[in-house]
Coordinates of C-alpha atoms in Angstrom, one line a residue:
X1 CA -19.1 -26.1 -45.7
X2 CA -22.7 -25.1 -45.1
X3 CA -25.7 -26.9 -43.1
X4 CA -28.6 -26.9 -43.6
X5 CA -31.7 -26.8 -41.2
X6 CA -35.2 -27.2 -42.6
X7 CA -36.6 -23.8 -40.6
X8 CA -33.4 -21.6 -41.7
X9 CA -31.4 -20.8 -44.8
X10 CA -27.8 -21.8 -45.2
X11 CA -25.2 -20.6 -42.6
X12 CA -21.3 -21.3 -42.5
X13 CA -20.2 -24.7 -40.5
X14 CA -20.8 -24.7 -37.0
X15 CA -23.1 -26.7 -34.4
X16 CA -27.0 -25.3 -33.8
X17 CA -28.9 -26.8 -31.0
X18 CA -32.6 -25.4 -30.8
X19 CA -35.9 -25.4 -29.0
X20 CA -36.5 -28.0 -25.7
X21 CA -32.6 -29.2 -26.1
X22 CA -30.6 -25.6 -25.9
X23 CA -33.0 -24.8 -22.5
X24 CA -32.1 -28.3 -20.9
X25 CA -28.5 -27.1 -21.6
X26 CA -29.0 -23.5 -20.5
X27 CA -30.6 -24.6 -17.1
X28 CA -28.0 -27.9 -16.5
X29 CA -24.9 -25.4 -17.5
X30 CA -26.5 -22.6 -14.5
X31 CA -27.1 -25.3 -12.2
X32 CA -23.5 -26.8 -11.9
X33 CA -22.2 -23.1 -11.6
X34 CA -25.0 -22.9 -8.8
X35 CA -23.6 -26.1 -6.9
X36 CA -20.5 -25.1 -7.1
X37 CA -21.5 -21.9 -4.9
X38 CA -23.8 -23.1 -2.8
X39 CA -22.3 -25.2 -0.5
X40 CA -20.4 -21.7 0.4
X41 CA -23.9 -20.0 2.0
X42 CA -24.3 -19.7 5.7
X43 CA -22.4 -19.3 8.7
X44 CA -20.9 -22.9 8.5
X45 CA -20.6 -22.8 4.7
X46 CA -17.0 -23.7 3.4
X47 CA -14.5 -22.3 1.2
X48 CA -13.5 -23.2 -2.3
X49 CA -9.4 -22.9 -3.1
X50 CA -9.3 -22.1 -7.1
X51 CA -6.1 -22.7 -8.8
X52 CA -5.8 -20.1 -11.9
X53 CA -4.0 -21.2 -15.5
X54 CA -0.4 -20.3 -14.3
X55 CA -0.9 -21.5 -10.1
X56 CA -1.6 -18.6 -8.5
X57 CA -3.9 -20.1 -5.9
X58 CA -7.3 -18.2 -4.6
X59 CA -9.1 -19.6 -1.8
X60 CA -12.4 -17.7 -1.1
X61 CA -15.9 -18.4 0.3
X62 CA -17.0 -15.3 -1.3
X63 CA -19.6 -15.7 -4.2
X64 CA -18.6 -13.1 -6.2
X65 CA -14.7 -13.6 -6.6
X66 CA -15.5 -17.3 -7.1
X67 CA -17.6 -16.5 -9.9
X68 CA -15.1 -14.0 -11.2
X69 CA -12.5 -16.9 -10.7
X70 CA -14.2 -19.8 -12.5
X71 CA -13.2 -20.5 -16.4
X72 CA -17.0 -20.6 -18.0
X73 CA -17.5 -21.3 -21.8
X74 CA -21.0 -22.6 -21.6
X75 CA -23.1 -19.1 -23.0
X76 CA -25.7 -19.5 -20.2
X77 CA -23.0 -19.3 -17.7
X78 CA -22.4 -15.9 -18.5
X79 CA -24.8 -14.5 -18.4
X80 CA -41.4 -25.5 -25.5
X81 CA -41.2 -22.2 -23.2
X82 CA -44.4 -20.1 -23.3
X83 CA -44.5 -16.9 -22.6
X84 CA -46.9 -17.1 -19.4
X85 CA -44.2 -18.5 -17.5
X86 CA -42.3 -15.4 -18.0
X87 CA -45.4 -13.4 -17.3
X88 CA -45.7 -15.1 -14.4
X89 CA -42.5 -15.2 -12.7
X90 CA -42.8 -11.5 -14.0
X91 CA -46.0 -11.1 -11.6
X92 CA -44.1 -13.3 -8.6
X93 CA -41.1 -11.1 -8.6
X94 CA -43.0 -7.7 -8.4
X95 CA -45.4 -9.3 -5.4
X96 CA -42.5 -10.1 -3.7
X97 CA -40.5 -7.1 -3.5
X98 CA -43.9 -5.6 -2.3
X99 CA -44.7 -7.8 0.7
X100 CA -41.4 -7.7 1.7
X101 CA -41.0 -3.6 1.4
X102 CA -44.6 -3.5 3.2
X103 CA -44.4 -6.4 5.7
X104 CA -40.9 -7.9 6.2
X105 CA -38.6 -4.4 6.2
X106 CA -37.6 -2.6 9.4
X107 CA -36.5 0.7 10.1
X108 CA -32.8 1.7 10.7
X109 CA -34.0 4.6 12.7
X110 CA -35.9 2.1 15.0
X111 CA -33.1 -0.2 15.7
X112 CA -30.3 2.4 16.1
X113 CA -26.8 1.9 15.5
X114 CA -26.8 -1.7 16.7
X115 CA -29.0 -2.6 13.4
X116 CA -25.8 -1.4 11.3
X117 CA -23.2 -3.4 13.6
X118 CA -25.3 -6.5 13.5
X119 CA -25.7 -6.2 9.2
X120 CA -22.3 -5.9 9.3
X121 CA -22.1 -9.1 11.7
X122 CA -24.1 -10.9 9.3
X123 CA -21.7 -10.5 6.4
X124 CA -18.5 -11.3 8.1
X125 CA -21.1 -14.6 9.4
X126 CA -19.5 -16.8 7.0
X127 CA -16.2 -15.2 6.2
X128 CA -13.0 -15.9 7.7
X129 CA -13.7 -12.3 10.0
X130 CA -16.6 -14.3 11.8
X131 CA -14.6 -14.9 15.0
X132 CA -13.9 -11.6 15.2
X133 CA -16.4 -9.7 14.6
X134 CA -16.8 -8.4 17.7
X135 CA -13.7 -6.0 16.6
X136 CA -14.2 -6.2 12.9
X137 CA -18.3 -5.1 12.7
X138 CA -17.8 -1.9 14.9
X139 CA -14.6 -0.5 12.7
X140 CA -16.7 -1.3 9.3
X141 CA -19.6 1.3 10.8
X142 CA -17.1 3.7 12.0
X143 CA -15.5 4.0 9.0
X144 CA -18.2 4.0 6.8
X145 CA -20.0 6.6 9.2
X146 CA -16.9 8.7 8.8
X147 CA -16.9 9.4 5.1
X148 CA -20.5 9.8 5.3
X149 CA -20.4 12.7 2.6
X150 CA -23.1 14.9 0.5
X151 CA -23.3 15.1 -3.2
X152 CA -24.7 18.0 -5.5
X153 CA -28.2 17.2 -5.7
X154 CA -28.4 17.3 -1.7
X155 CA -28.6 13.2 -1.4
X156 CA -26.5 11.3 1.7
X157 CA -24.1 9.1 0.0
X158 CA -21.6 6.5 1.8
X159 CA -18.5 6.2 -0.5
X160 CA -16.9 2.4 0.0
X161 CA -13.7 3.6 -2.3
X162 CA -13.4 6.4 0.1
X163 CA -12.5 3.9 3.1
X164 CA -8.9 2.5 2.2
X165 CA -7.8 -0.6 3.2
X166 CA -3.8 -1.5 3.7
X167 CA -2.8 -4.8 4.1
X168 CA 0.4 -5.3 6.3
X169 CA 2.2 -8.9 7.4
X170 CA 2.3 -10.1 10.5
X171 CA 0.7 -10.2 14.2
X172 CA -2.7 -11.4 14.3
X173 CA -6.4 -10.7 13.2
X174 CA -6.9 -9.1 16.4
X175 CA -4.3 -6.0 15.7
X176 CA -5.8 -4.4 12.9
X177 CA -6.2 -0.9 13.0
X178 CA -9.4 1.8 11.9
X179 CA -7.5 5.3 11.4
X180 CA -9.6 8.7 10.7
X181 CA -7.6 10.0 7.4
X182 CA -6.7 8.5 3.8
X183 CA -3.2 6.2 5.1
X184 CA -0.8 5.9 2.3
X185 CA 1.8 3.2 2.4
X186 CA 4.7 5.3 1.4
X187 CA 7.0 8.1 2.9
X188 CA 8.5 11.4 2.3
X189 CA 10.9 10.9 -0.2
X190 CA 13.8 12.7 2.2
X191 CA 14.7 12.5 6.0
X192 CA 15.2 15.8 5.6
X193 CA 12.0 16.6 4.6
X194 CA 8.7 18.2 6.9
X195 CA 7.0 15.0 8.7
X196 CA 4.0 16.9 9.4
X197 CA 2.2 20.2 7.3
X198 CA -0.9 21.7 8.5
X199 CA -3.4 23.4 5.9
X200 CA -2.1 21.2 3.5
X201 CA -1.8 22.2 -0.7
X202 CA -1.8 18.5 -1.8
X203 CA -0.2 18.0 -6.2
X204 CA -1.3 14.6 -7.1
X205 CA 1.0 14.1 -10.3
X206 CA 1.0 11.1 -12.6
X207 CA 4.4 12.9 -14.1
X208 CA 8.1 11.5 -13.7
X209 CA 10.3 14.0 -11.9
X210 CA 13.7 12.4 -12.7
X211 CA 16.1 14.3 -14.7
X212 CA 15.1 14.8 -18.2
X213 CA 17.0 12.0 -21.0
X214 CA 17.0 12.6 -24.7
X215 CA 15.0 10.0 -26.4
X216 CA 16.9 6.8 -27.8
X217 CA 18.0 7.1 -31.3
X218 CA 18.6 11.0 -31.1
X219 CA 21.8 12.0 -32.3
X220 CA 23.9 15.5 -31.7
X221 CA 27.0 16.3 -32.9
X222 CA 29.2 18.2 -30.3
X223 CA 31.5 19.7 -31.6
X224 CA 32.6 22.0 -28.4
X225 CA 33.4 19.8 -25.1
X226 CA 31.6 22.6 -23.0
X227 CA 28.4 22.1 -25.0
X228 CA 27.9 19.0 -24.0
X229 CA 27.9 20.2 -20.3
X230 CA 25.3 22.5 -21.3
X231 CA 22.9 20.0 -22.8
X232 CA 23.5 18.0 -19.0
X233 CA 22.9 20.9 -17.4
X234 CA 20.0 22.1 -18.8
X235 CA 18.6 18.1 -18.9
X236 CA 18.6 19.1 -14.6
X237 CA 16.7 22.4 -15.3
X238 CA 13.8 21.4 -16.9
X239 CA 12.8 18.8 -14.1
X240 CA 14.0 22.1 -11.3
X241 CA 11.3 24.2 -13.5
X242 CA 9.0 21.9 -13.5
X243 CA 9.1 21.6 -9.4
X244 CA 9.5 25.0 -9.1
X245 CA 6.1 25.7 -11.4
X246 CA 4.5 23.3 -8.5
X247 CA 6.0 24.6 -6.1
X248 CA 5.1 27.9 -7.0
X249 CA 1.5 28.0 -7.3
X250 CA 1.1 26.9 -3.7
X251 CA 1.9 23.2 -3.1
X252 CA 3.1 22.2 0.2
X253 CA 2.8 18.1 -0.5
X254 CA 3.5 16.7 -3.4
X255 CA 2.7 13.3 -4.1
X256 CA 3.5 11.5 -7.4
X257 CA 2.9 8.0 -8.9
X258 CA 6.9 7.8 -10.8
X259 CA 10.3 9.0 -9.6
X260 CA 11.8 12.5 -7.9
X261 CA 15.2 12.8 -8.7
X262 CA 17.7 12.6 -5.7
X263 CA 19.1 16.1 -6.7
X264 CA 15.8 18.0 -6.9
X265 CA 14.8 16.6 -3.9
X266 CA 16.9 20.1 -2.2
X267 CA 14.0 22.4 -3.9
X268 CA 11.7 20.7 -1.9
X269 CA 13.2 21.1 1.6
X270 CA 14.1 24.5 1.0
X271 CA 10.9 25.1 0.5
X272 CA 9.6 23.4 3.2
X273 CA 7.2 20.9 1.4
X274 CA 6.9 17.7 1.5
X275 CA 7.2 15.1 -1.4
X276 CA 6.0 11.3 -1.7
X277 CA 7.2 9.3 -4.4
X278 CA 6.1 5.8 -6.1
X279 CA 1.9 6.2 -4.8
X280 CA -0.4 3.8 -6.4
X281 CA -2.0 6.0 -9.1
X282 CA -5.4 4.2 -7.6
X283 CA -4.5 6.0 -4.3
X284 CA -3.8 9.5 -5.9
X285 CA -7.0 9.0 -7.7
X286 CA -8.9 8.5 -4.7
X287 CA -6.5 11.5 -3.2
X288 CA -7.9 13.9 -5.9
X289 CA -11.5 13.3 -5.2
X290 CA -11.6 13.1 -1.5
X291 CA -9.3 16.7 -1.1
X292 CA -11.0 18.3 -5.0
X293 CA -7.7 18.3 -6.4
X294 CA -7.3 17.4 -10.1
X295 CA -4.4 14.3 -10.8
X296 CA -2.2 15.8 -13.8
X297 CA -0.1 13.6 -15.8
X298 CA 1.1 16.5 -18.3
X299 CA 1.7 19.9 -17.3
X300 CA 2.2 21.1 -21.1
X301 CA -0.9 23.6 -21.6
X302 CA -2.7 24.1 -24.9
X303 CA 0.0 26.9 -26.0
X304 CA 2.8 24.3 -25.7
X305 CA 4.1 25.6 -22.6
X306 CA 4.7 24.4 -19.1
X307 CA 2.1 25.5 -16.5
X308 CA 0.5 24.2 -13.1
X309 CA -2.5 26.1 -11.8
X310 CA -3.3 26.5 -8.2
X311 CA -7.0 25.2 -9.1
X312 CA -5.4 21.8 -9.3
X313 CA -4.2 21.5 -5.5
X314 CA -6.4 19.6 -3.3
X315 CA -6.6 20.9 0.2
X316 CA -6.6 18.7 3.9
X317 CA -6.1 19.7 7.4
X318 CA -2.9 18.2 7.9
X319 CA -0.6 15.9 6.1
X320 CA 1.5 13.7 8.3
X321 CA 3.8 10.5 8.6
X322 CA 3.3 8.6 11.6
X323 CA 4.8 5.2 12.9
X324 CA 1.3 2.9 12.7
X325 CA 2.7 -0.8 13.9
X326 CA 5.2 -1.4 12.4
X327 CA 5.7 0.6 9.2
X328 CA 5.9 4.3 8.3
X329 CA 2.7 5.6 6.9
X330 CA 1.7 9.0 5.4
X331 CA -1.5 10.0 6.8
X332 CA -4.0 12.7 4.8
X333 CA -6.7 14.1 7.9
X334 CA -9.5 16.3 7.7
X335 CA -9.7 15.8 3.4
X336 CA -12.3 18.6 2.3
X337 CA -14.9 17.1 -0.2
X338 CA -15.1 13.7 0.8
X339 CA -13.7 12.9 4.2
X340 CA -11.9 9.8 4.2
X341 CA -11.1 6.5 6.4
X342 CA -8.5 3.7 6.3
X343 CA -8.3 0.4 8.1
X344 CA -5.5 -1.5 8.5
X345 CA -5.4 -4.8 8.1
X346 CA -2.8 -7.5 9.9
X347 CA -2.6 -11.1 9.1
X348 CA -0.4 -14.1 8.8
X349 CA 0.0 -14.6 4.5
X350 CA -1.4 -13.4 1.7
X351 CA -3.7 -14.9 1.2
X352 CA -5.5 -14.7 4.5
X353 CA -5.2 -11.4 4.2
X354 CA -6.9 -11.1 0.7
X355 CA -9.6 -12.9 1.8
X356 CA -10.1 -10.6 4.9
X357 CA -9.8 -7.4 2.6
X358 CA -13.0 -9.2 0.3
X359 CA -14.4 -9.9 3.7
X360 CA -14.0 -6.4 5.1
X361 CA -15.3 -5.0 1.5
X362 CA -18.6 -7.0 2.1
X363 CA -19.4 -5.6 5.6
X364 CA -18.5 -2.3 4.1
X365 CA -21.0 -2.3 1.2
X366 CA -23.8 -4.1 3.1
X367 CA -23.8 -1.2 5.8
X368 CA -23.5 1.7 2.9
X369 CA -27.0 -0.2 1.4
X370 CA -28.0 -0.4 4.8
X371 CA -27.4 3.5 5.8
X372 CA -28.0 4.4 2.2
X373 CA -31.8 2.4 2.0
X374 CA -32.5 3.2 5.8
X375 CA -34.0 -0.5 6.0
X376 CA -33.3 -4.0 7.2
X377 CA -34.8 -7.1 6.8
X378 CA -34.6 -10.3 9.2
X379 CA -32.2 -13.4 7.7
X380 CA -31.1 -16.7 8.3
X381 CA -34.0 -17.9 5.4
X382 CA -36.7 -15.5 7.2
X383 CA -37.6 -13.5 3.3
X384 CA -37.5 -16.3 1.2
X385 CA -39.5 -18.5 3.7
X386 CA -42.5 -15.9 3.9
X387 CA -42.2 -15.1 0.3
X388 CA -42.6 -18.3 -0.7
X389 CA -45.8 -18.7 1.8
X390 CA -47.0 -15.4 0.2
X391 CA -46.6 -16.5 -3.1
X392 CA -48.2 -19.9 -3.0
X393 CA -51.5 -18.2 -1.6
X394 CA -51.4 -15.3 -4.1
X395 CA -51.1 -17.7 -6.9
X396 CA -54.3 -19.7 -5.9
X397 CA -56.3 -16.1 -6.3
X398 CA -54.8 -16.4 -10.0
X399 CA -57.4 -18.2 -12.4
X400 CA -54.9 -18.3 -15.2
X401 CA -51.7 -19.9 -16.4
X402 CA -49.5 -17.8 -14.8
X403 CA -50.3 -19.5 -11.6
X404 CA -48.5 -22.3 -11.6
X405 CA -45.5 -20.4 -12.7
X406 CA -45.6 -18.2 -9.7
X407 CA -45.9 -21.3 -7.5
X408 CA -42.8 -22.9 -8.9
X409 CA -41.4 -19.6 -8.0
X410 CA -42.5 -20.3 -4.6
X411 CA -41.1 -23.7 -3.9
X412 CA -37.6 -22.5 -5.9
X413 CA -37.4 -19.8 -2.9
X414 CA -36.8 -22.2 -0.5
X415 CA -33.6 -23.3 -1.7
X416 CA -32.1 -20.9 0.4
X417 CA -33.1 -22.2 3.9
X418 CA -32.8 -25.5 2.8
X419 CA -29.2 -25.0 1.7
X420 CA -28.2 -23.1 4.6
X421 CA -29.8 -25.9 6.6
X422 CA -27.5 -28.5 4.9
X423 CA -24.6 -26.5 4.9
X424 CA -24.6 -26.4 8.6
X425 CA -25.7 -30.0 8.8
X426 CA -29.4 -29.8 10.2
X427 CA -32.6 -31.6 9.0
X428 CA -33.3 -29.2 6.2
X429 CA -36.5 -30.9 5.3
X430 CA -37.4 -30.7 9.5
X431 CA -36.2 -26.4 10.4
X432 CA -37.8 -25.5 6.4
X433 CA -41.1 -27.0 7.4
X434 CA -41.5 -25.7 10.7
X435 CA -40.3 -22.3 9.5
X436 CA -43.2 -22.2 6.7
X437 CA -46.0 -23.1 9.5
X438 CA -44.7 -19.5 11.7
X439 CA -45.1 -17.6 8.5
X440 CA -48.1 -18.9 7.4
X441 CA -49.7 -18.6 10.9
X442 CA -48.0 -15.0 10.9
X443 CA -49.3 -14.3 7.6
X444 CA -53.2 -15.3 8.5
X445 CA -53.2 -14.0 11.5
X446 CA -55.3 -10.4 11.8
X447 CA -53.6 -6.9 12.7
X448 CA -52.3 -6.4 16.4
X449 CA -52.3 -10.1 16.8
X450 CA -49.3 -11.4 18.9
X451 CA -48.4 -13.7 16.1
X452 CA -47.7 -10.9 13.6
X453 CA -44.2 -11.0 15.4
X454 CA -43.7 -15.0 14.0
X455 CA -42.7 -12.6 10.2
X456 CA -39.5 -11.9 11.5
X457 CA -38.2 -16.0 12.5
X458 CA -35.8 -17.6 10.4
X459 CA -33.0 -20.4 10.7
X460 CA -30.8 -20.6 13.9
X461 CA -28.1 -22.9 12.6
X462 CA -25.6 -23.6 15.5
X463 CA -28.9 -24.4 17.5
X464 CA -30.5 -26.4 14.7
X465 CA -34.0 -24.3 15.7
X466 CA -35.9 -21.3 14.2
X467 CA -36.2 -17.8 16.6
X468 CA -36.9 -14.3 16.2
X469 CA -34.0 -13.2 13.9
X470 CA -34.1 -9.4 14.8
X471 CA -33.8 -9.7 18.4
X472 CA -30.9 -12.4 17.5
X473 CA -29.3 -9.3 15.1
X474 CA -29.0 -11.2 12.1
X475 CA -30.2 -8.5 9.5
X476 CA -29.8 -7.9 5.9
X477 CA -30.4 -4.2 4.1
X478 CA -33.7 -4.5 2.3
X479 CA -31.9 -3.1 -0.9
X480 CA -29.9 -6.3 -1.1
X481 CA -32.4 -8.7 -1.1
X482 CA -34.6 -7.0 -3.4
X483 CA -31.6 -6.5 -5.8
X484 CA -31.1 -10.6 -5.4
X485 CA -34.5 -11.1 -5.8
X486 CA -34.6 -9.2 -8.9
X487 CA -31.0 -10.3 -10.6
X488 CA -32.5 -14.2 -10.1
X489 CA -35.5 -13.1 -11.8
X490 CA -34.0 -11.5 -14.7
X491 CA -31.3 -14.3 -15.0
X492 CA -34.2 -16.7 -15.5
X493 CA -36.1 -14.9 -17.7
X494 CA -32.8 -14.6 -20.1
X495 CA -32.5 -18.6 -20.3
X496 CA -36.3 -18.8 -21.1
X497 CA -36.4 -16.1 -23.8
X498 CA -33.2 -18.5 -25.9
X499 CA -35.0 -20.8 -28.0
X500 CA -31.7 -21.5 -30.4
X501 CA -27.9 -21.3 -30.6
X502 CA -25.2 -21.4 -32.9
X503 CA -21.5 -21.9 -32.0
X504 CA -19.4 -21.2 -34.7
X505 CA -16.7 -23.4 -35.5
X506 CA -13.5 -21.9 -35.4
X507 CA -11.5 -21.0 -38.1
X508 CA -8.6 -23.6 -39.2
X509 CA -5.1 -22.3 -38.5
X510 CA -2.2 -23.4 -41.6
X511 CA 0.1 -25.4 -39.4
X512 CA 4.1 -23.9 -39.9
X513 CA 7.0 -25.6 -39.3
X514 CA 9.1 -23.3 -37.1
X515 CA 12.2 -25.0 -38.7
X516 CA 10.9 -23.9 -42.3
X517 CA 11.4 -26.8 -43.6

């Protein structure tokens, strides 16, 4: 079947929509996706439950797993138009970032170490954390502070992966624990066993230390009864080799993703190590790089023989298990390359607990961006209200095209205060206007001038008034914003630049009749 279309040749059957229609469709199909978020923004914003293919039921007010979550087929979704309206927004988008690096950002350095507990604040605002965030806010900055950690190139870096989080039933909100040292929710594989080694020699293994099984479908014909006792002994040797190889070059801890076999577990208390079986291979990962060990899942060497290296051994302080609550817990202090955190957190269900952990992960990565970027700006609607007062006067010094673009730009900032507004059930149109008359009369007024502070107000929303948002604490890194700003930008620009699109129709399966008839 072909189609044809009077500005194209011939393509194979399928439907085309082009020009004005396909970026009506574009915009409609990212505007439901944007409704269906929005209504989550702000501290009184709500949550969405999502209900996957098979049941398995999500309920989240966080942006970015509901976006994960939702089944999207419309191409826009994922991911006449002239081209001034991209030079423009282009123009808007570049202006922006600069006022707000030159005129709306504040120092970290200036604020202290309140700025990164109230960030951190701001996150949890509208999460299910937000009552307590009085506990929640000053574990996320001593955690993160604690694996602060320098790379090669001589650059401060904040490692989220390097905080771990555990998730353990019961008790309430209010119980969870911050612990200096990677926790792992296992323990030593023997009672027997060391519960505490000091200048650890930590073996991360992805290998299965269970007796060694001949492969299914090999067959040996025995012809002498004591033969076959050979073959089962010598199927217990090679695993006692292998720990003995480990063992050997210096290891004191052993941890492994798979199985130890109950009778090699002796080696390992004669030698006085201790071994931890069933880790989450994501744990030993993390393990590896936080100690400078090297996770092996094959200790065959490139001569076909068996070896382990002592280069492979990651080093701590002290390896210990320790009763935290009300599990047992294998705790790795004092890691050497990357020091390491872990919070745990306690909670009725599942899925309150999930959500905390996405929670948790938020404050986490807001205050690495914050320590990382050194800068704050105020929120509550306090950027996009002055941006959009700054943009609507810089576009009337424009005398071309692109000026109306960049003041459509303008107004379309203000969809965050008004939203946030709504959300919390306040006279949007009200707060939104009185907002944009402090930032213009901030904006105009000369240097030293007491209004100059009037940059910094934005939304209070259990008041239903506007105040000075970084006495009030509620602050957001810099580096986020901008990066918002600038993924908003670019996602617009995409829709403008389609001007056609062709779906395919699929190909037609030959229906069988499972009965063969």
């Amino acid at each position: 079947m072909f189609q044809r279309d009077p500005r194209a040749g011939a393509f194979l059957g399928g439907d085309r929509v082009s020009g004005q229609d396909i970026r009506d469709q574009n915009v409609t199909a990212a505007l439901s996706i944007a409704n269906i978020v929005k209504s989550s923004l702000g501290p009184l914003g709500l949550d969405k439950m999502l209900v996957d293919n098979i049941g398995e039921v999500t309920i989240s007010n966080d942006g970015a797993t509901i976006l994960s979550l939702l089944s999207v087929e419309h191409p826009a979704g994922k991911g006449f138009t002239p081209q001034p309206i991209i030079t423009g927004y282009r123009l808007a988008c570049k202006e922006a970032v600069r006022f707000m690096q030159d005129n709306l950002s504040v120092k970290v350095d200036a604020l202290g170490r309140d700025a990164l507990v109230n960030a951190a604040k701001t996150s949890m605002s509208s999460k299910i954390l937000a009552n307590d965030d009085d506990l929640f806010a000053p574990m996320a900055v001593d955690a993160m502070l604690s694996v602060r950690s320098i790379n090669p190139r001589g650059d401060i870096k904040y490692p989220v992966k390097a905080v771990n989080v555990l998730k353990a039933h019961g008790k309430s909100a209010r119980e969870s624990l911050f612990i200096q040292g990677y926790a792992l929710n296992c323990t030593v594989a023997s009672q027997a066993m060391k519960k505490r080694i000091s200048n650890a020699k930590i073996a991360c293994l992805d290998i299965n230390l269970q007796k060694a099984r001949m492969q299914l479908g090999i067959q040996i014909l025995v012809e002498d009864p004591e033969q076959l006792e050979e073959i089962r002994k010598r199927e217990a040797e090679i695993t006692l080799e292998r720990i003995r190889k480990i063992l050997a070059a210096g290891a004191n801890v052993v941890l492994t993703t798979k199985g130890i076999d109950d009778l090699c577990l002796k080696e390992f208390v004669e030698a006085g190590a201790m071994a931890v079986r069933r880790c989450r291979k994501e744990d030993l990962r993390r393990i590896a790089k936080a100690t400078g060990g090297t996770l092996v899942s094959s200790l065959a060497n490139l001569e076909g023989e068996e070896t382990y290296e002592s280069s492979y051994l990651g080093t701590a302080d002290e390896v210990v298990q320790e009763r935290i609550s009300d599990d047992e817990l294998i705790l790795i202090k004092g890691t050497k390359v990357v020091n390491s955190a872990s919070i745990i957190l306690r909670g009725a269900n599942d899925y309150m607990l999930d959500e905390m952990e996405r929670a948790l992960h938020d404050s986490l990565s807001v205050i690495k961006r914050t320590l990382e970027s050194g800068s704050v700006v105020p929120g509550g609607g306090a950027v996009e209200s002055a941006l959009s007062v700054y943009l609507e006067n810089f576009a009337t010094t424009l005398g071309s095209r692109e000026q109306l673009a960049i003041a459509e730009f303008a107004t379309a900032l203000l969809t965050i205060p008004k939203q946030l507004a709504v959300n919390a059930a306040k006279d949007s149109t009200e707060l939104v206007a009185k907002l944009r008359s402090y930032h213009n009369a901030a904006q105009n007024a000369p240097a030293g001038d007491p209004k100059k502070v009037l940059l910094r107000y934005g939304l209070d929303l259990l008041k239903g008034d506007v105040r000075d948002n970084v006495s009030a604490g509620v602050l957001e890194p810099t580096l986020s914003k901008v990066k918002s700003l600038k993924s908003a930008y670019e996602a617009a620009i995409s829709l403008l630049r389609i001007d056609d699109a062709i779906q395919c129709a699929p190909e037609p399966k030959p229906e069988t009749d499972a009965h063969g008839h």
